[in-house]
Structure formats: structure tokens, C-alpha cells
Amino acid sequence: MTATLPAAASAATATYNFEGVTTTGNTGGYTSLSLSDSGLTATFSRGGTVRFDIRDISSFTGAPAAFGAATLSPFFDPQAAPFLLSFSQAVTGLTFQAGDFFADSDVLNVVAYENADGTGAVVDSVSLNYPISFGFPGDILNPVLSGTFRSVVFIGGSTGFPNSMYFDNFVVTFTPGTAVPAPGALLLMGVGLLGLGLVRRGSAAPARA
């Protein structure tokens, strides 16, 4: 009889473009926002009570059409608190779009972490310049991250305005059903397998006269 290996799960893609999310502008804001697509949940936050906007910038002069009518914005609370993006399971790639209107030179820093909430080992990182000569609609940064990671920390801005970029169109690649068990679950699994081994060993012992 020939053993048949299970087929490898195929990669999937999830997209988060904020369309359909309630926009807030300067009248409100989010401390956390979770969006789901293709079985993967992405949670955006800035830590604690620091708020952010989902803003409609489509009427702004030069706004990129690709950003639609809902865009991730830090301007509700423009302090130096980066965005944190955590996923419901490990992912294998991320790209998104970032940019600003003409104002000053910005730097976009993006770091991917092994575990959720920006913890664990650094898996990948990107730093991109957005010079003062850049501006919407034509100039959009497209950071690309790869590896296996559960969270991403990102911030874009200048020294004087550390959060002054807009973000949109997050595209994530992942393999469905590859969530890593929590350490406690792994410990219980190990204890269970050890117990099963002892039982099998005991039942296989020869009877004594």
C-alpha cells in the first residue's frame, strides 16, 4: 500500500482598503479597528488610547484615485505613536501604499515581528524616503515585507510631524489554517503524547510468571 501525503494548503490573499468602514475625520476616531477578509483578521491600533482616523480624502486636491473614499490616517492624534497591525495567524507577505500631499520630507519605517503585538524577533524591515519633491497623486510608496510574521509596526513622517502620511490598500499573503498553537497548548500536547507513550509501553511489556 502506498502512503499518500496530504496536499499542501495553497496560499491566499487578503486585502484591507477600508472601503465601507465608517469615516471619522476630526469628529471621532478609533483606538482599534479589526477587519476580516478571506478568513484572516487584521487589527489596526496605535497602542493604548491613542486614536486614528479613517478619513475620506477623495475631495482633497491631488488625492490618489487608488485610495478611494476611506483611508487610514494618523491626523486625529498626530503624536509619535506608530501604527500596530496584528494578524489572527502568521502571514508570509505584506505590501501597502503610503504617501502625502506636498509639505515636507518624510521617512516611512516598517518593521515585521515574529509574534503578535510587535513582539518577538524582527523578521523583516523597510525604510523608505518620501522627499519634499514627492506628493500625491503620482508619488506613492509601496513597502514590501516578506518572511513569516504575526505583526507589523509602521510610522511615516518627519522630525517635526512624526505621523504625517496616509496609508491604504494593505495586501497580505498567507496560508490558511497555519496558526501556530500557543505555548500552553504545545505543553499540553507534549504531556499527552508522553502519557500515551507510557501507556503503550506498559501494555507491550511481557507478562511475568
PDB file of N, CA and C in Angstrom, residues 8 12 29-30 65 85 88 94 117 122 154 161 165 176 188-189:
ATOM      1  N   ALA A   8      -0.614  20.100   0.155  1.00  0.00           N
ATOM      2  CA  ALA A   8      -0.214  21.328   0.839  1.00  0.00           C
ATOM      3  C   ALA A   8      -1.279  22.407   0.633  1.00  0.00           C
ATOM      4  N   ALA A  12      -3.211  32.191   0.105  1.00  0.00           N
ATOM      5  CA  ALA A  12      -4.378  33.044  -0.096  1.00  0.00           C
ATOM      6  C   ALA A  12      -3.953  34.502   0.043  1.00  0.00           C
ATOM      7  N   GLY A  29     -12.805  58.940  16.116  1.00  0.00           N
ATOM      8  CA  GLY A  29     -11.564  58.214  15.896  1.00  0.00           C
ATOM      9  C   GLY A  29     -11.662  56.814  16.454  1.00  0.00           C
ATOM     10  N   TYR A  30     -10.689  56.008  16.109  1.00  0.00           N
ATOM     11  CA  TYR A  30     -10.621  54.626  16.554  1.00  0.00           C
ATOM     12  C   TYR A  30      -9.381  54.428  17.431  1.00  0.00           C
ATOM     13  N   ALA A  65      -6.668  58.306  -6.801  1.00  0.00           N
ATOM     14  CA  ALA A  65      -7.907  57.551  -7.001  1.00  0.00           C
ATOM     15  C   ALA A  65      -7.836  56.180  -6.340  1.00  0.00           C
ATOM     16  N   LEU A  85      -0.129  46.731  13.487  1.00  0.00           N
ATOM     17  CA  LEU A  85      -1.017  45.866  12.706  1.00  0.00           C
ATOM     18  C   LEU A  85      -0.733  44.424  13.106  1.00  0.00           C
ATOM     19  N   SER A  88      -4.467  37.534  12.765  1.00  0.00           N
ATOM     20  CA  SER A  88      -5.017  36.423  13.528  1.00  0.00           C
ATOM     21  C   SER A  88      -4.213  35.142  13.368  1.00  0.00           C
ATOM     22  N   LEU A  94       3.456  41.136   2.992  1.00  0.00           N
ATOM     23  CA  LEU A  94       2.605  42.316   3.122  1.00  0.00           C
ATOM     24  C   LEU A  94       3.136  43.420   2.231  1.00  0.00           C
ATOM     25  N   ASP A 117       1.355  41.797  18.278  1.00  0.00           N
ATOM     26  CA  ASP A 117       1.550  42.989  19.107  1.00  0.00           C
ATOM     27  C   ASP A 117       2.973  43.533  19.082  1.00  0.00           C
ATOM     28  N   VAL A 122      12.615  40.343  15.102  1.00  0.00           N
ATOM     29  CA  VAL A 122      12.353  41.105  13.879  1.00  0.00           C
ATOM     30  C   VAL A 122      12.552  40.178  12.683  1.00  0.00           C
ATOM     31  N   PHE A 154       4.437  50.351  11.940  1.00  0.00           N
ATOM     32  CA  PHE A 154       4.828  51.291  10.883  1.00  0.00           C
ATOM     33  C   PHE A 154       4.499  52.727  11.273  1.00  0.00           C
ATOM     34  N   PHE A 161       6.812  66.377  12.378  1.00  0.00           N
ATOM     35  CA  PHE A 161       5.492  65.754  12.298  1.00  0.00           C
ATOM     36  C   PHE A 161       5.684  64.258  12.073  1.00  0.00           C
ATOM     37  N   MET A 165       1.631  60.818   7.202  1.00  0.00           N
ATOM     38  CA  MET A 165       1.398  60.117   5.938  1.00  0.00           C
ATOM     39  C   MET A 165       0.067  59.378   6.002  1.00  0.00           C
ATOM     40  N   PRO A 176      -3.909  29.636   4.696  1.00  0.00           N
ATOM     41  CA  PRO A 176      -4.993  29.404   5.648  1.00  0.00           C
ATOM     42  C   PRO A 176      -4.752  28.174   6.516  1.00  0.00           C
ATOM     43  N   LEU A 188       0.660  21.049  26.748  1.00  0.00           N
ATOM     44  CA  LEU A 188      -0.360  20.032  26.998  1.00  0.00           C
ATOM     45  C   LEU A 188      -0.272  18.904  25.988  1.00  0.00           C
ATOM     46  N   MET A 189       0.010  19.261  24.721  1.00  0.00           N
ATOM     47  CA  MET A 189       0.134  18.240  23.686  1.00  0.00           C
ATOM     48  C   MET A 189       1.311  17.316  23.998  1.00  0.00           C
TER      49      MET A 189
END
